[in-house]
PDB file of C-alpha atoms in Angstrom:
ATOM      1  CA  MET A 974     122.688 117.469 111.367  1.00  0.00           C
ATOM      2  CA  SER A 975     123.046 114.259 109.181  1.00  0.00           C
ATOM      3  CA  TYR A 976     122.944 113.379 105.647  1.00  0.00           C
ATOM      4  CA  ILE A 977     122.284 109.560 105.310  1.00  0.00           C
ATOM      5  CA  ASP A 978     123.463 107.817 101.823  1.00  0.00           C
ATOM      6  CA  THR A 979     121.250 105.050 100.660  1.00  0.00           C
ATOM      7  CA  SER A 980     123.994 101.925 102.024  1.00  0.00           C
ATOM      8  CA  ILE A 981     123.340 102.292 105.260  1.00  0.00           C
ATOM      9  CA  ILE A 982     119.706 102.216 104.433  1.00  0.00           C
ATOM     10  CA  ILE A 983     119.760  99.333 102.259  1.00  0.00           C
ATOM     11  CA  ALA A 984     122.130  97.652 104.956  1.00  0.00           C
ATOM     12  CA  ALA A 985     119.688  98.362 107.959  1.00  0.00           C
ATOM     13  CA  LEU A 986     116.785  96.562 105.304  1.00  0.00           C
ATOM     14  CA  ASP A 987     118.853  93.544 104.225  1.00  0.00           C
ATOM     15  CA  LYS A 988     118.021  90.625 106.011  1.00  0.00           C
ATOM     16  CA  LEU A 989     121.330  89.035 104.670  1.00  0.00           C
ATOM     17  CA  ASP A 990     123.827  91.812 105.264  1.00  0.00           C
ATOM     18  CA  PRO A 991     125.927  90.916 108.376  1.00  0.00           C
ATOM     19  CA  ARG A 992     125.514  94.957 109.547  1.00  0.00           C
ATOM     20  CA  GLN A 993     121.300  95.102 109.166  1.00  0.00           C
ATOM     21  CA  GLY A 994     121.629  95.317 112.947  1.00  0.00           C
ATOM     22  CA  LEU A 995     124.371  97.823 113.560  1.00  0.00           C
ATOM     23  CA  ALA A 996     123.048  99.635 110.412  1.00  0.00           C
ATOM     24  CA  GLN A 997     119.028  99.879 111.931  1.00  0.00           C
ATOM     25  CA  GLU A 998     120.362 100.815 115.026  1.00  0.00           C
ATOM     26  CA  VAL A 999     122.426 103.925 113.740  1.00  0.00           C
ATOM     27  CA  LEU A1000     119.710 105.360 111.527  1.00  0.00           C
ATOM     28  CA  GLU A1001     117.298 104.758 114.865  1.00  0.00           C
ATOM     29  CA  LYS A1002     119.152 106.469 117.207  1.00  0.00           C
ATOM     30  CA  GLU A1003     120.533 109.334 115.202  1.00  0.00           C
ATOM     31  CA  GLU A1004     118.459 112.679 114.895  1.00  0.00           C
ATOM     32  CA  ASN A1005     117.578 114.809 112.207  1.00  0.00           C
ATOM     33  CA  LYS A1006     118.476 112.642 109.315  1.00  0.00           C
ATOM     34  CA  LYS A1007     117.975 114.049 105.582  1.00  0.00           C
ATOM     35  CA  ILE A1008     117.904 112.443 102.661  1.00  0.00           C
ATOM     36  CA  SER A1009     117.858 114.057  98.690  1.00  0.00           C
ATOM     37  CA  GLU A1010     116.295 112.877  96.114  1.00  0.00           C
ATOM     38  CA  LEU A1011     119.113 111.143  94.900  1.00  0.00           C
ATOM     39  CA  VAL A1012     118.579 108.684  97.662  1.00  0.00           C
ATOM     40  CA  LEU A1013     115.107 108.565  96.926  1.00  0.00           C
ATOM     41  CA  ALA A1014     115.786 107.258  93.381  1.00  0.00           C
ATOM     42  CA  GLU A1015     117.971 104.845  94.403  1.00  0.00           C
ATOM     43  CA  LEU A1016     115.782 103.437  96.655  1.00  0.00           C
ATOM     44  CA  ALA A1017     113.238 103.102  94.098  1.00  0.00           C
ATOM     45  CA  SER A1018     115.690 101.280  92.084  1.00  0.00           C
ATOM     46  CA  ILE A1019     116.926  98.947  94.447  1.00  0.00           C
ATOM     47  CA  LEU A1020     113.269  98.313  95.082  1.00  0.00           C
ATOM     48  CA  SER A1021     111.959  98.003  91.887  1.00  0.00           C
ATOM     49  CA  ARG A1022     114.725  95.248  91.175  1.00  0.00           C
ATOM     50  CA  ARG A1023     113.605  93.011  93.940  1.00  0.00           C
ATOM     51  CA  GLU A1024     109.599  92.467  92.336  1.00  0.00           C
ATOM     52  CA  ASN A1025     108.761  89.620  94.736  1.00  0.00           C
ATOM     53  CA  VAL A1026     109.308  90.971  97.752  1.00  0.00           C
ATOM     54  CA  LEU A1027     107.109  93.993  96.150  1.00  0.00           C
ATOM     55  CA  LEU A1028     104.170  91.757  95.291  1.00  0.00           C
ATOM     56  CA  GLU A1029     104.154  89.953  98.688  1.00  0.00           C
ATOM     57  CA  ILE A1030     104.382  93.298 100.087  1.00  0.00           C
ATOM     58  CA  SER A1031     101.265  94.645  97.946  1.00  0.00           C
ATOM     59  CA  ARG A1032      99.266  92.095  98.635  1.00  0.00           C
ATOM     60  CA  ARG A1033      99.731  92.140 102.635  1.00  0.00           C
ATOM     61  CA  ILE A1034      98.884  95.622 102.839  1.00  0.00           C
ATOM     62  CA  ASN A1035      96.409  95.710  99.414  1.00  0.00           C
ATOM     63  CA  VAL A1036      98.110  98.430  97.775  1.00  0.00           C
ATOM     64  CA  LYS A1037      98.517  98.519  93.877  1.00  0.00           C
ATOM     65  CA  LYS A1038     101.345  96.957  92.229  1.00  0.00           C
ATOM     66  CA  GLU A1039     102.067 100.946  90.673  1.00  0.00           C
ATOM     67  CA  LEU A1040     101.952 102.231  94.117  1.00  0.00           C
ATOM     68  CA  ILE A1041     103.862  99.812  95.957  1.00  0.00           C
ATOM     69  CA  ILE A1042     107.666 101.179  95.905  1.00  0.00           C
ATOM     70  CA  THR A1043     106.463 104.549  96.590  1.00  0.00           C
ATOM     71  CA  VAL A1044     104.264 103.138  99.674  1.00  0.00           C
ATOM     72  CA  ALA A1045     107.676 101.466 100.481  1.00  0.00           C
ATOM     73  CA  ILE A1046     109.851 104.672 100.642  1.00  0.00           C
ATOM     74  CA  LEU A1047     107.037 106.563 102.636  1.00  0.00           C
ATOM     75  CA  TYR A1048     107.213 103.409 104.939  1.00  0.00           C
ATOM     76  CA  ILE A1049     111.217 103.144 104.890  1.00  0.00           C
ATOM     77  CA  MET A1050     111.390 107.406 105.417  1.00  0.00           C
ATOM     78  CA  ARG A1051     108.753 107.479 108.385  1.00  0.00           C
ATOM     79  CA  ARG A1052     110.655 104.488 109.867  1.00  0.00           C
ATOM     80  CA  PHE A1053     113.999 105.865 110.003  1.00  0.00           C
ATOM     81  CA  LYS A1054     112.418 109.114 110.427  1.00  0.00           C
ATOM     82  CA  LEU A1055     114.449 110.883 107.481  1.00  0.00           C
ATOM     83  CA  ASN A1056     113.788 113.723 106.560  1.00  0.00           C
ATOM     84  CA  TYR A1057     113.796 114.787 102.494  1.00  0.00           C
ATOM     85  CA  ARG A1058     115.345 117.860 101.585  1.00  0.00           C
ATOM     86  CA  ARG A1059     114.505 119.011  98.279  1.00  0.00           C
ATOM     87  CA  VAL A1060     117.516 121.067  96.485  1.00  0.00           C
ATOM     88  CA  ASP A1061     116.513 124.188  94.208  1.00  0.00           C
ATOM     89  CA  GLY A1062     118.226 126.196  91.145  1.00  0.00           C
ATOM     90  CA  HIS A1063     120.559 126.003  89.066  1.00  0.00           C
ATOM     91  CA  LYS A1064     124.200 126.947  88.272  1.00  0.00           C
ATOM     92  CA  ARG A1065     126.040 128.658  85.515  1.00  0.00           C
ATOM     93  CA  ILE A1066     128.918 126.070  84.489  1.00  0.00           C
ATOM     94  CA  PHE A1067     132.146 127.687  82.163  1.00  0.00           C
ATOM     95  CA  VAL A1068     131.173 126.109  78.555  1.00  0.00           C
ATOM     96  CA  VAL A1069     128.249 123.829  79.157  1.00  0.00           C
ATOM     97  CA  GLY A1070     125.762 126.711  80.354  1.00  0.00           C
ATOM     98  CA  ASN A1071     123.250 126.562  83.139  1.00  0.00           C
ATOM     99  CA  LEU A1072     122.793 122.865  85.240  1.00  0.00           C
ATOM    100  CA  TYR A1073     120.945 121.804  88.352  1.00  0.00           C
ATOM    101  CA  SER A1074     122.374 123.033  91.369  1.00  0.00           C
ATOM    102  CA  PRO A1075     124.122 119.197  92.203  1.00  0.00           C
ATOM    103  CA  LEU A1076     124.969 118.223  88.748  1.00  0.00           C
ATOM    104  CA  ALA A1077     126.510 121.209  88.090  1.00  0.00           C
ATOM    105  CA  THR A1078     128.588 121.114  92.000  1.00  0.00           C
ATOM    106  CA  ALA A1079     129.222 117.573  91.126  1.00  0.00           C
ATOM    107  CA  ILE A1080     131.693 118.899  88.043  1.00  0.00           C
ATOM    108  CA  ASP A1081     133.178 121.590  90.295  1.00  0.00           C
ATOM    109  CA  ILE A1082     134.355 119.018  92.773  1.00  0.00           C
ATOM    110  CA  SER A1083     134.543 116.150  90.977  1.00  0.00           C
ATOM    111  CA  SER A1084     138.956 117.209  91.025  1.00  0.00           C
ATOM    112  CA  LYS A1085     139.279 116.782  94.690  1.00  0.00           C
ATOM    113  CA  PHE A1086     137.368 113.449  95.374  1.00  0.00           C
ATOM    114  CA  LYS A1087     138.159 110.246  93.556  1.00  0.00           C
ATOM    115  CA  LEU A1088     134.471 108.759  94.185  1.00  0.00           C
ATOM    116  CA  LYS A1089     131.879 106.835  91.649  1.00  0.00           C
ATOM    117  CA  THR A1090     129.446 109.042  89.837  1.00  0.00           C
ATOM    118  CA  LEU A1091     126.511 108.484  92.507  1.00  0.00           C
ATOM    119  CA  ASP A1092     128.739 108.823  95.283  1.00  0.00           C
ATOM    120  CA  LEU A1093     129.790 112.410  93.568  1.00  0.00           C
ATOM    121  CA  LEU A1094     126.780 113.277  93.381  1.00  0.00           C
ATOM    122  CA  HIS A1095     125.864 112.752  96.821  1.00  0.00           C
ATOM    123  CA  LEU A1096     128.618 114.559  97.681  1.00  0.00           C
ATOM    124  CA  ALA A1097     127.303 117.572  95.590  1.00  0.00           C
ATOM    125  CA  TYR A1098     123.895 117.078  97.044  1.00  0.00           C
ATOM    126  CA  VAL A1099     125.341 117.605 100.704  1.00  0.00           C
ATOM    127  CA  LYS A1100     127.078 120.978  99.814  1.00  0.00           C
ATOM    128  CA  THR A1101     124.037 122.408  97.485  1.00  0.00           C
ATOM    129  CA  LEU A1102     121.957 121.782 100.881  1.00  0.00           C
ATOM    130  CA  ILE A1103     125.156 123.546 102.964  1.00  0.00           C
ATOM    131  CA  GLU A1104     124.629 126.431  99.994  1.00  0.00           C
ATOM    132  CA  GLN A1105     120.948 126.421 100.496  1.00  0.00           C
ATOM    133  CA  GLY A1106     121.097 127.167 104.380  1.00  0.00           C
ATOM    134  CA  GLU A1107     120.704 123.708 105.586  1.00  0.00           C
ATOM    135  CA  GLU A1108     122.746 122.589 108.408  1.00  0.00           C
ATOM    136  CA  VAL A1109     124.645 119.328 107.536  1.00  0.00           C
ATOM    137  CA  ASN A1110     127.583 118.494 109.612  1.00  0.00           C
ATOM    138  CA  GLU A1111     128.197 114.692 108.998  1.00  0.00           C
ATOM    139  CA  LEU A1112     127.424 112.043 105.953  1.00  0.00           C
ATOM    140  CA  ILE A1113     126.404 108.823 107.480  1.00  0.00           C
ATOM    141  CA  THR A1114     127.386 105.842 105.326  1.00  0.00           C
ATOM    142  CA  ILE A1115     128.436 102.111 105.070  1.00  0.00           C
ATOM    143  CA  ASP A1116     130.152 103.020 101.663  1.00  0.00           C
ATOM    144  CA  ASP A1117     134.193 102.026 101.680  1.00  0.00           C
ATOM    145  CA  ASP A1118     135.092 104.817  99.226  1.00  0.00           C
ATOM    146  CA  PHE A1119     133.967 108.040 101.223  1.00  0.00           C
ATOM    147  CA  LYS A1120     135.528 106.358 104.345  1.00  0.00           C
ATOM    148  CA  ARG A1121     139.033 106.482 101.701  1.00  0.00           C
ATOM    149  CA  GLU A1122     137.900 109.690 101.211  1.00  0.00           C
ATOM    150  CA  ARG A1123     136.860 110.573 104.744  1.00  0.00           C
ATOM    151  CA  ASP A1124     139.740 113.361 105.269  1.00  0.00           C
ATOM    152  CA  THR A1125     139.633 115.445 102.064  1.00  0.00           C
ATOM    153  CA  ILE A1126     135.429 114.992 102.349  1.00  0.00           C
ATOM    154  CA  GLU A1127     136.420 116.465 105.702  1.00  0.00           C
ATOM    155  CA  GLN A1128     138.629 119.420 104.790  1.00  0.00           C
ATOM    156  CA  GLU A1129     136.718 120.406 101.817  1.00  0.00           C
ATOM    157  CA  LEU A1130     133.275 120.353 102.932  1.00  0.00           C
ATOM    158  CA  ASN A1131     133.808 120.383 106.965  1.00  0.00           C
ATOM    159  CA  VAL A1132     131.557 117.637 107.203  1.00  0.00           C
ATOM    160  CA  LYS A1133     132.288 114.956 109.121  1.00  0.00           C
ATOM    161  CA  VAL A1134     131.907 111.106 107.854  1.00  0.00           C
ATOM    162  CA  LYS A1135     130.431 108.469 110.129  1.00  0.00           C
ATOM    163  CA  THR A1136     130.707 104.981 109.191  1.00  0.00           C
ATOM    164  CA  LEU A1137     129.789 101.897 110.804  1.00  0.00           C
ATOM    165  CA  ASP A1138     133.111 100.796 112.396  1.00  0.00           C
ATOM    166  CA  SER A1139     134.539 102.987 115.267  1.00  0.00           C
ATOM    167  CA  SER A1140     132.523 106.057 114.519  1.00  0.00           C
ATOM    168  CA  PHE A1141     129.589 104.828 116.624  1.00  0.00           C
ATOM    169  CA  ARG A1142     130.901 102.413 119.064  1.00  0.00           C
TER     170      ARG A1142
END
């Protein structure tokens, strides 16, 4: 089963991205794709900054402006057969106390990976999903930071990192 990073979804949707065709092909070909609420939030954020596109979509499909981001995310999920997996629970962090599991996990694993906040949170979601019994054996992304940390991610999380380079050819 694959955890899908937001970056490959955006590449698949962006007509100006030279990787669009390959990103679409990968998302259409892969089976059992999982996304987290972090992916949903990132998609909402990106879509909210594309107001002209959203207005055009809302006119075309006759949806109220307030609902268009939710409808667009639902369309993306269905288009690429992406399955949202909810993360439950809290973990205790020394000194801080109880935190939402992905945030506590991000703090726990931060010393092992040299990643920006959102990338670190994606790994925390992967680790938390695995701990909650979900099968996740690969992370699909186009993010160069994941590529750079590939060996550490594969060693620490036992999750293969697949990028749009040689991983899919």
